[in-house]
Structures are given as structure tokens and as C-alpha cells.
mmCIF file of N, CA and C in Angstrom:
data_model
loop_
_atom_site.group_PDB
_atom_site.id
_atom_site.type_symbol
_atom_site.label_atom_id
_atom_site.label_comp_id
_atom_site.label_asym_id
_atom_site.label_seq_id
_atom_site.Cartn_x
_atom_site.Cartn_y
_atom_site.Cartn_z
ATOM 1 N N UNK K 1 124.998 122.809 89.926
ATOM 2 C CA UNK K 1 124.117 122.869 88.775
ATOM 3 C C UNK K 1 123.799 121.467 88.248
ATOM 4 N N UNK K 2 124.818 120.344 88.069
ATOM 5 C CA UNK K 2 124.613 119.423 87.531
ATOM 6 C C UNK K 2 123.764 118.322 88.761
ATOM 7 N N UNK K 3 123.988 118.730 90.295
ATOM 8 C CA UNK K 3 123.015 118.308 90.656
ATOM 9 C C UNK K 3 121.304 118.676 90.122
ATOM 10 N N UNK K 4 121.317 119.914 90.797
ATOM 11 C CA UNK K 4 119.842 120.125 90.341
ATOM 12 C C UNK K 4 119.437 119.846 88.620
ATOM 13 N N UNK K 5 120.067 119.433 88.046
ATOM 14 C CA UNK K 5 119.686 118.594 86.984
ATOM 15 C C UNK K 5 119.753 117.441 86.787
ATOM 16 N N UNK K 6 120.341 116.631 87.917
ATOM 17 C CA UNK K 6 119.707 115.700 87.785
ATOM 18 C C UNK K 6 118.918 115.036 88.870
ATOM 19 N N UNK K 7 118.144 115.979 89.836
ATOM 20 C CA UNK K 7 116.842 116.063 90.007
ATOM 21 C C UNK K 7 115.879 116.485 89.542
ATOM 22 N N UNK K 8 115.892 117.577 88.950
ATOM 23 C CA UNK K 8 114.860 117.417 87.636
ATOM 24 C C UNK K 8 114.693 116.775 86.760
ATOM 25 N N UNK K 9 115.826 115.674 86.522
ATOM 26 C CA UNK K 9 114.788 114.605 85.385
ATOM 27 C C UNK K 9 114.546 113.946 86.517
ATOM 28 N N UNK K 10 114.941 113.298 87.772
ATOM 29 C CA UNK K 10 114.302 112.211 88.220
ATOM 30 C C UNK K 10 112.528 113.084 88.285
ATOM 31 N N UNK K 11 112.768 113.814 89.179
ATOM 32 C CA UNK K 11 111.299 114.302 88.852
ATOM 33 C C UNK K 11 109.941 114.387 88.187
ATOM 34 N N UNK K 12 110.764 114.564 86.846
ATOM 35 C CA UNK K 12 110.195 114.099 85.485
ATOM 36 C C UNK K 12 109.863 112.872 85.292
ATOM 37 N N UNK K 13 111.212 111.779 85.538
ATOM 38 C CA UNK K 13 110.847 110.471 84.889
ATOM 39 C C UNK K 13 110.023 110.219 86.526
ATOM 40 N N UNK K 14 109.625 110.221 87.557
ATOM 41 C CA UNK K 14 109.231 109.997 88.262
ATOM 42 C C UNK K 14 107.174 110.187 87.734
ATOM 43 N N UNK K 15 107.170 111.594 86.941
ATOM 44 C CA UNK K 15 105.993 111.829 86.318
ATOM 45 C C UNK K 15 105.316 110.843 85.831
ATOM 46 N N UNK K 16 106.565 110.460 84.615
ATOM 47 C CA UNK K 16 105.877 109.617 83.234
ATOM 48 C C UNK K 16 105.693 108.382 84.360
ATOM 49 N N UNK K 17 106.446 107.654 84.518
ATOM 50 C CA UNK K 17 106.543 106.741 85.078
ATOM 51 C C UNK K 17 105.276 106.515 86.310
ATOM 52 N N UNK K 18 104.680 107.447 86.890
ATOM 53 C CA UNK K 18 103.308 107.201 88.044
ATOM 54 C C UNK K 18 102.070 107.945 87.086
ATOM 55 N N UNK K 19 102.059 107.640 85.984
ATOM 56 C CA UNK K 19 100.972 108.379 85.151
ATOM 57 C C UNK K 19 100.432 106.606 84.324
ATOM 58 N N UNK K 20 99.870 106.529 85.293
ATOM 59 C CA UNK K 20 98.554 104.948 84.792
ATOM 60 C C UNK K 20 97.697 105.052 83.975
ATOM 61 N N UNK K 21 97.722 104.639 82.881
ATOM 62 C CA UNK K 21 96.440 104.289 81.740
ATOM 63 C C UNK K 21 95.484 103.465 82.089
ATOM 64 N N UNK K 22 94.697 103.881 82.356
ATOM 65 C CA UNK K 22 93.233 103.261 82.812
ATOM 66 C C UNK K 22 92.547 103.016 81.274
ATOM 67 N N UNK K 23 91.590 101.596 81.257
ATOM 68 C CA UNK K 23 90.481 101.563 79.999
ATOM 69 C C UNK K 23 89.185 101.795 80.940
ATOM 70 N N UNK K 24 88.449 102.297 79.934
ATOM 71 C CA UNK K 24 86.860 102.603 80.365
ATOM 72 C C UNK K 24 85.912 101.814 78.969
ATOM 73 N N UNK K 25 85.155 100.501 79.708
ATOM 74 C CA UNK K 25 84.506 100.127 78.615
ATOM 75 C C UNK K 25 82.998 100.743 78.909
ATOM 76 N N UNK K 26 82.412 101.281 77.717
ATOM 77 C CA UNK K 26 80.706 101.687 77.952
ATOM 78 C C UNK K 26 79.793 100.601 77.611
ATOM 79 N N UNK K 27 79.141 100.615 77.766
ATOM 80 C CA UNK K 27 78.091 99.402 77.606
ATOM 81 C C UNK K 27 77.648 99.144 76.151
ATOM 82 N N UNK K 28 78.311 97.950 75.069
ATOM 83 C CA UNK K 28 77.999 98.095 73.949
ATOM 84 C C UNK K 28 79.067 98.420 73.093
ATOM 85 N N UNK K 29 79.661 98.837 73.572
ATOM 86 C CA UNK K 29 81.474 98.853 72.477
ATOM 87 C C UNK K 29 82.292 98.115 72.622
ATOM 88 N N UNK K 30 82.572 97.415 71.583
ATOM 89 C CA UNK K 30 83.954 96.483 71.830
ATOM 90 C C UNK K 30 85.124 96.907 72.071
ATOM 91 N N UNK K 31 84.937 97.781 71.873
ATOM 92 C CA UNK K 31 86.619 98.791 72.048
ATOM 93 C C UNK K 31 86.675 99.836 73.426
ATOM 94 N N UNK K 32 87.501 99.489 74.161
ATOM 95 C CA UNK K 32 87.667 100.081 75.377
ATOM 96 C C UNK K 32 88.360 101.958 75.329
ATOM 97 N N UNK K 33 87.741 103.063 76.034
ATOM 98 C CA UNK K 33 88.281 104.139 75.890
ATOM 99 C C UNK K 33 89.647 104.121 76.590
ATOM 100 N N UNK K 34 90.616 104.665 76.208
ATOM 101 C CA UNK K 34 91.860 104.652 77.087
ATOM 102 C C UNK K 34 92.269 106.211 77.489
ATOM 103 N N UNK K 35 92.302 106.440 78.879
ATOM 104 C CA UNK K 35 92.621 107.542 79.580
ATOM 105 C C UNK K 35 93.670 107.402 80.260
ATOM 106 N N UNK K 36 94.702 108.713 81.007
ATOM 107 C CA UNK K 36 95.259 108.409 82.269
ATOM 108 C C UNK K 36 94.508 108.279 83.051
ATOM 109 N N UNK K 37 95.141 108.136 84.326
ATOM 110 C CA UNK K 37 94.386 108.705 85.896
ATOM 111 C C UNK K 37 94.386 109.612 85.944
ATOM 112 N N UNK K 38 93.348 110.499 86.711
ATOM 113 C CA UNK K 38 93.080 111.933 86.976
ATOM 114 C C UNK K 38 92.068 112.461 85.625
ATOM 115 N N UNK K 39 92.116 112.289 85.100
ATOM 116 C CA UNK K 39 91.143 112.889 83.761
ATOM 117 C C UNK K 39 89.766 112.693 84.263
ATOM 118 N N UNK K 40 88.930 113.445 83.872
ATOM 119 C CA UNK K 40 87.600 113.419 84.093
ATOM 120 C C UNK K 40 86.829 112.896 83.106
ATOM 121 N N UNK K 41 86.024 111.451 83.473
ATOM 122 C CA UNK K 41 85.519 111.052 81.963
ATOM 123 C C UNK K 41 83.780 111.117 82.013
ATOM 124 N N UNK K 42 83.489 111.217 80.722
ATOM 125 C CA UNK K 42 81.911 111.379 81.471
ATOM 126 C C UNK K 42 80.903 110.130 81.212
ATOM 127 N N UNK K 43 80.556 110.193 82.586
ATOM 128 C CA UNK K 43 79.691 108.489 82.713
ATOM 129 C C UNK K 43 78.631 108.558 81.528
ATOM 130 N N UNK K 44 78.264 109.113 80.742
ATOM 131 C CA UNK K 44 77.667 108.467 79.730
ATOM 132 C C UNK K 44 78.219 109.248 78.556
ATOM 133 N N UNK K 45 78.948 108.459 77.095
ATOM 134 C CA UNK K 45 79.497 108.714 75.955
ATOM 135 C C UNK K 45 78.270 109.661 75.145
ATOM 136 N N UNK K 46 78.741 110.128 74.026
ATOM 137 C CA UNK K 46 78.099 110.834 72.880
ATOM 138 C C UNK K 46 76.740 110.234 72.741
ATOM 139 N N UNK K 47 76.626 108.912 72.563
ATOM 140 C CA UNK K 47 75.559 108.097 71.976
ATOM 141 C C UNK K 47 74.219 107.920 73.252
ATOM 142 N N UNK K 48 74.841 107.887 74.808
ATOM 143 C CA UNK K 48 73.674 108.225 75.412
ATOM 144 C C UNK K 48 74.231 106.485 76.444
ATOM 145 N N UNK K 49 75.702 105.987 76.293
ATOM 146 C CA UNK K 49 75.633 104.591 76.634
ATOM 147 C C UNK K 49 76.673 104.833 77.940
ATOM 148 N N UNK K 50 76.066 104.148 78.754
ATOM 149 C CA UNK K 50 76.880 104.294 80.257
ATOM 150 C C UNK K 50 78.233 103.542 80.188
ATOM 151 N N UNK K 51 78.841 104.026 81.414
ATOM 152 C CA UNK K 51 79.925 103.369 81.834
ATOM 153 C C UNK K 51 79.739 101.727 82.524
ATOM 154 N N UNK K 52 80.633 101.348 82.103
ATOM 155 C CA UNK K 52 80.027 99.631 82.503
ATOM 156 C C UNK K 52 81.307 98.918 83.269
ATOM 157 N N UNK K 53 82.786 99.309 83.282
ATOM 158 C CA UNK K 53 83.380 98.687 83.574
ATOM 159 C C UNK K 53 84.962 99.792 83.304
ATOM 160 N N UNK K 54 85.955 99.659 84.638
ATOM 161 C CA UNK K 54 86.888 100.426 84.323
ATOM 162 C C UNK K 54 88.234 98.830 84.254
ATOM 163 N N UNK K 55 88.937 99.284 83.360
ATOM 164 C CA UNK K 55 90.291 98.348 83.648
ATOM 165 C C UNK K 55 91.281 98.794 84.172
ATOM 166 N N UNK K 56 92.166 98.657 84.983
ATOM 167 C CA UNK K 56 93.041 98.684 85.550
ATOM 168 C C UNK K 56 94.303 97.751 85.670
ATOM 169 N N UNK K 57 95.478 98.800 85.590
ATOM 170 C CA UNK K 57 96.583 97.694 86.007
ATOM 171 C C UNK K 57 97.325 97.905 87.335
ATOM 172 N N UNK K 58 96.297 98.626 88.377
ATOM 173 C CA UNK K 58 96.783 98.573 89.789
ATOM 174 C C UNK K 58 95.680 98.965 90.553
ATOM 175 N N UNK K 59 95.960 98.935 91.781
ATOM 176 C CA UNK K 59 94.562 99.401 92.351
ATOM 177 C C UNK K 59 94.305 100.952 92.050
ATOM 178 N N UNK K 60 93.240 101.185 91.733
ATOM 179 C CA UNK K 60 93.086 103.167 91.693
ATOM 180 C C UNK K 60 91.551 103.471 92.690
ATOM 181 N N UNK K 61 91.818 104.477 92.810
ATOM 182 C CA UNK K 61 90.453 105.012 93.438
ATOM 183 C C UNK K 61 89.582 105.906 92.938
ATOM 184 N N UNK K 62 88.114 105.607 92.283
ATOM 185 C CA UNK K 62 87.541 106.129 91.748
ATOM 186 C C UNK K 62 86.533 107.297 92.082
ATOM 187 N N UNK K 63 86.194 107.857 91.632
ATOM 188 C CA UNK K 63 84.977 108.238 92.296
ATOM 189 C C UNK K 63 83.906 109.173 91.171
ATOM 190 N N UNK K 64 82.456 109.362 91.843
ATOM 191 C CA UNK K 64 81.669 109.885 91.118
ATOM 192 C C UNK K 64 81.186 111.522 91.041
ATOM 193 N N UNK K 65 81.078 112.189 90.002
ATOM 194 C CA UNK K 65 80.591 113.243 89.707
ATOM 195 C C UNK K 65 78.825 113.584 89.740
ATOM 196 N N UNK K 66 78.330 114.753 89.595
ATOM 197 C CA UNK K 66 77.213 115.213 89.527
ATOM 198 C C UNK K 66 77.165 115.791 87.866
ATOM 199 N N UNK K 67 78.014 115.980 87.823
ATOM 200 C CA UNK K 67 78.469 117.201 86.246
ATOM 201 C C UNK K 67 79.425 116.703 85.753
ATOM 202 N N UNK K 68 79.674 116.691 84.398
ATOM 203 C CA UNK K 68 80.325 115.663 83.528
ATOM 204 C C UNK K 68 81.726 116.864 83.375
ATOM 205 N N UNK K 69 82.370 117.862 84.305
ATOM 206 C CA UNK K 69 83.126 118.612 83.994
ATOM 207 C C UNK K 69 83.908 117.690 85.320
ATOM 208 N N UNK K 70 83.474 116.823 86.247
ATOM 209 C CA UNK K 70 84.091 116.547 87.586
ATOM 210 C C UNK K 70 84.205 117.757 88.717
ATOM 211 N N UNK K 71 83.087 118.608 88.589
ATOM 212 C CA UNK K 71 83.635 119.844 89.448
ATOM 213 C C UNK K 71 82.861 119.279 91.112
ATOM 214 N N UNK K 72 81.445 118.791 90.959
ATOM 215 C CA UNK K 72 80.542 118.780 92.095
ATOM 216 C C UNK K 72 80.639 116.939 91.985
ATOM 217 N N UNK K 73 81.319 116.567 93.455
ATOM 218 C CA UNK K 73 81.037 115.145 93.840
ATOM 219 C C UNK K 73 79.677 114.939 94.014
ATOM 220 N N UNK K 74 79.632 113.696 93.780
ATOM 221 C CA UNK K 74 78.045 113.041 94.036
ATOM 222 C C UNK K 74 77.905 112.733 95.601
ATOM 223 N N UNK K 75 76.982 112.232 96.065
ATOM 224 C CA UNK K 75 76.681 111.440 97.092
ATOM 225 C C UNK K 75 75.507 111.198 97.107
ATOM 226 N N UNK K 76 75.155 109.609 97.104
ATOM 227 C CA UNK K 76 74.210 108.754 96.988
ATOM 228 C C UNK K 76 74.066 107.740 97.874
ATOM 229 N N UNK K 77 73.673 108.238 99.140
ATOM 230 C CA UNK K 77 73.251 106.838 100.123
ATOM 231 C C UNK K 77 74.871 106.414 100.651
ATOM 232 N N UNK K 78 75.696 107.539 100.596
ATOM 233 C CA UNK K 78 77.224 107.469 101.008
ATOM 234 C C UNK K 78 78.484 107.114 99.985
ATOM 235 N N UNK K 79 77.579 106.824 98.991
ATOM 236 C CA UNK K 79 78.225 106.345 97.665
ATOM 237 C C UNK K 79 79.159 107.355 96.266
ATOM 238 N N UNK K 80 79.964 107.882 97.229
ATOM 239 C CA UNK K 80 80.877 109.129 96.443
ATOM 240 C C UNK K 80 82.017 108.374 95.759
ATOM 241 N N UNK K 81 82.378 107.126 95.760
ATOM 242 C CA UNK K 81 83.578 106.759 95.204
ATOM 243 C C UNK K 81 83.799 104.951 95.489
ATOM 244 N N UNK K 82 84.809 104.124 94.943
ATOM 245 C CA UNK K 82 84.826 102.434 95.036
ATOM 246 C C UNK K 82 86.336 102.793 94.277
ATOM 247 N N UNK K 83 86.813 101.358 95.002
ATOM 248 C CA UNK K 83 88.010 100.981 94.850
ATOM 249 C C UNK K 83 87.984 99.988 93.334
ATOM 250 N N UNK K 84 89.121 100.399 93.200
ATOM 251 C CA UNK K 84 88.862 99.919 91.846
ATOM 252 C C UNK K 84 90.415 98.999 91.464
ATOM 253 N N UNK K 85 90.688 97.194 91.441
ATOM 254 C CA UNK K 85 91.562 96.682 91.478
ATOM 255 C C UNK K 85 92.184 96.562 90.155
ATOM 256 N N UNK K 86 92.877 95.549 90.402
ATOM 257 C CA UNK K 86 93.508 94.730 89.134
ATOM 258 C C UNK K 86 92.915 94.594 88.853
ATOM 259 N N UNK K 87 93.019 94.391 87.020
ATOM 260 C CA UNK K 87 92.238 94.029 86.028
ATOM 261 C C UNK K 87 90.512 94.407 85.864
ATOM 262 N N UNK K 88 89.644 93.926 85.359
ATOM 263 C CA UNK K 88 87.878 94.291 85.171
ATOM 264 C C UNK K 88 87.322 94.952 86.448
ATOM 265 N N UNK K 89 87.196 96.117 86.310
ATOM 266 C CA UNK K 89 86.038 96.461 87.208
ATOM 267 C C UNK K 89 84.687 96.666 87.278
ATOM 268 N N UNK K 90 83.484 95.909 87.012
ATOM 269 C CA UNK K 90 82.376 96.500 87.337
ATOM 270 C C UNK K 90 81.768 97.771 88.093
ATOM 271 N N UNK K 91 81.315 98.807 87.518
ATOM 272 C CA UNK K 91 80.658 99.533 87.804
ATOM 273 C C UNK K 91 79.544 99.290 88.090
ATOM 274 N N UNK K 92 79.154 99.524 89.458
ATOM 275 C CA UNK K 92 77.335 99.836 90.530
ATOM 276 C C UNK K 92 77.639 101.240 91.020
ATOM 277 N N UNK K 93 76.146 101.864 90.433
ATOM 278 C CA UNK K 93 76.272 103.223 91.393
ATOM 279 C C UNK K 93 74.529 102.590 91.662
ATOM 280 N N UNK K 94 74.265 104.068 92.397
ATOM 281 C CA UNK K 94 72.675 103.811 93.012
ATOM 282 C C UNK K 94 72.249 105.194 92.024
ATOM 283 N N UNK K 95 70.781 105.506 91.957
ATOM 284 C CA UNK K 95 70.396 106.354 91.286
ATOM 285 C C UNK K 95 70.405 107.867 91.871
ATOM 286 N N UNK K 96 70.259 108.520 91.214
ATOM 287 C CA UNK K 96 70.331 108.777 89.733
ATOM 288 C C UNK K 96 71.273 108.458 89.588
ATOM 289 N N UNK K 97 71.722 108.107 88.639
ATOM 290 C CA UNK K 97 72.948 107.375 87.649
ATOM 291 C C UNK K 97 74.123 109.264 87.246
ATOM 292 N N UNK K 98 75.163 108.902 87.877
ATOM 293 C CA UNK K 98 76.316 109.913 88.011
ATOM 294 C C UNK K 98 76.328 110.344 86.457
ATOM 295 N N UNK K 99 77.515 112.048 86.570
ATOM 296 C CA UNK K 99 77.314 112.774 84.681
ATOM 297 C C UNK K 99 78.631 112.427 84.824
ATOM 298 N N UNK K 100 79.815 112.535 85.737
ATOM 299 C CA UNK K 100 81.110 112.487 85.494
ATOM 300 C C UNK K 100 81.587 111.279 86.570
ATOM 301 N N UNK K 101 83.098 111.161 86.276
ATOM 302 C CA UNK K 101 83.640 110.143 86.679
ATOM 303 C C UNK K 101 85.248 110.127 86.520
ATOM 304 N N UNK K 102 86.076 109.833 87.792
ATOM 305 C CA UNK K 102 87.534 110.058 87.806
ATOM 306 C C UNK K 102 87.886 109.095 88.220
ATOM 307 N N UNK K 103 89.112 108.741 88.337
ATOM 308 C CA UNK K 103 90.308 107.771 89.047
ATOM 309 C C UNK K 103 91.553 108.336 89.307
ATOM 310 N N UNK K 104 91.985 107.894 90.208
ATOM 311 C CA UNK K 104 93.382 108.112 90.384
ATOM 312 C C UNK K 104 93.960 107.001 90.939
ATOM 313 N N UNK K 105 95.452 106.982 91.471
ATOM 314 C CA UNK K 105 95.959 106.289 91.599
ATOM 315 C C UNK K 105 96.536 105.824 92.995
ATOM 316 N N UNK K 106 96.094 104.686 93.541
ATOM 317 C CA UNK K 106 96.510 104.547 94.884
ATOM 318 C C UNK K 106 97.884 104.390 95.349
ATOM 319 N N UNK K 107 98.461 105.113 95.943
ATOM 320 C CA UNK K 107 99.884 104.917 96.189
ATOM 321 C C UNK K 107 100.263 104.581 97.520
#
């Protein structure tokens, strides 16, 4: 018993611990949105202002939506997803300009 408990916290702390906070700056805010990885964010905010740049503190792998729910990937001229490093990332997509947008985490 006291094994399998204490594989279930490593488990756990194994969770918290690979769960990366990504920033998402939109074009025009000084203040960066802060998400985990895996969340679905949608390439353009309330106000109508795109995504301009993701931050990172490891490499993650991004990719683009059709629908701001993340259900239907995009593809644009082969352009479904970009690696996304340390620190500032610039965002380029090709048009039409994507509704949703994810990351996760490269392991």
C-alpha cells in the first residue's frame, strides 16, 4: 500500500511539475496573456486584435486551428503548426489568418 502511494504522488508531482506556462502577447497590449500548454487560445482576443507573439520557457510545439474551440486543424500551403523556442516567438501564418491556437510541450 505504501508503495502504491508513493507512486501516486510521484505521478502527481510529475503532473505539476511538466505543466509549462506559456505567455501569449496580442498585438497592442502591454500585458502578456498567461496560459498552460495544451489550452486552446483563440488567435484573435475580445477586441478583434491578433496573436503576435508566444513566450516560452522551453521549446513547445504549436499549432493552428480553423475554430477558436481547437477542434478542426488548419492547413495552409502545409502550414498546420511551428516550433516554438526559448524565449519571444513571432507569429507568421499565411491567410486566412487562423480562429484558434495551441501549444504543447516538447519532450
Amino acid at each position: 500500500m505504501k508503495l502504491f502511494t508513493l507512486i501516486l504522488c510521484m505521478a502527481a508531482w510529475m503532473i505539476v511539475v511538466n505543466a509549462e506556462i506559456l505567455k501569449f502577447l496580442y498585438k497592442g497590449l502591454p500585458q502578456p496573456t498567461i496560459q498552460k500548454t495544451s489550452q486552446c487560445m483563440p488567435f484573435f482576443d475580445e477586441s478583434g486584435r491578433s496573436l503576435q507573439s508566444v513566450i516560452a520557457p522551453s521549446k513547445v510545439y504549436c499549432f493552428f486551428y480553423k475554430d477558436r474551440e481547437c477542434h478542426d486543424i488548419a492547413t495552409w500551403k502545409e502550414q498546420t503548426h511551428f516550433w516554438a523556442k526559448f524565449g519571444n516567438n513571432p507569429i507568421q501564418y499565411n491567410l486566412p489568418a487562423p480562429q484558434g491556437f495551441v501549444c504543447r510541450g516538447y519532450y
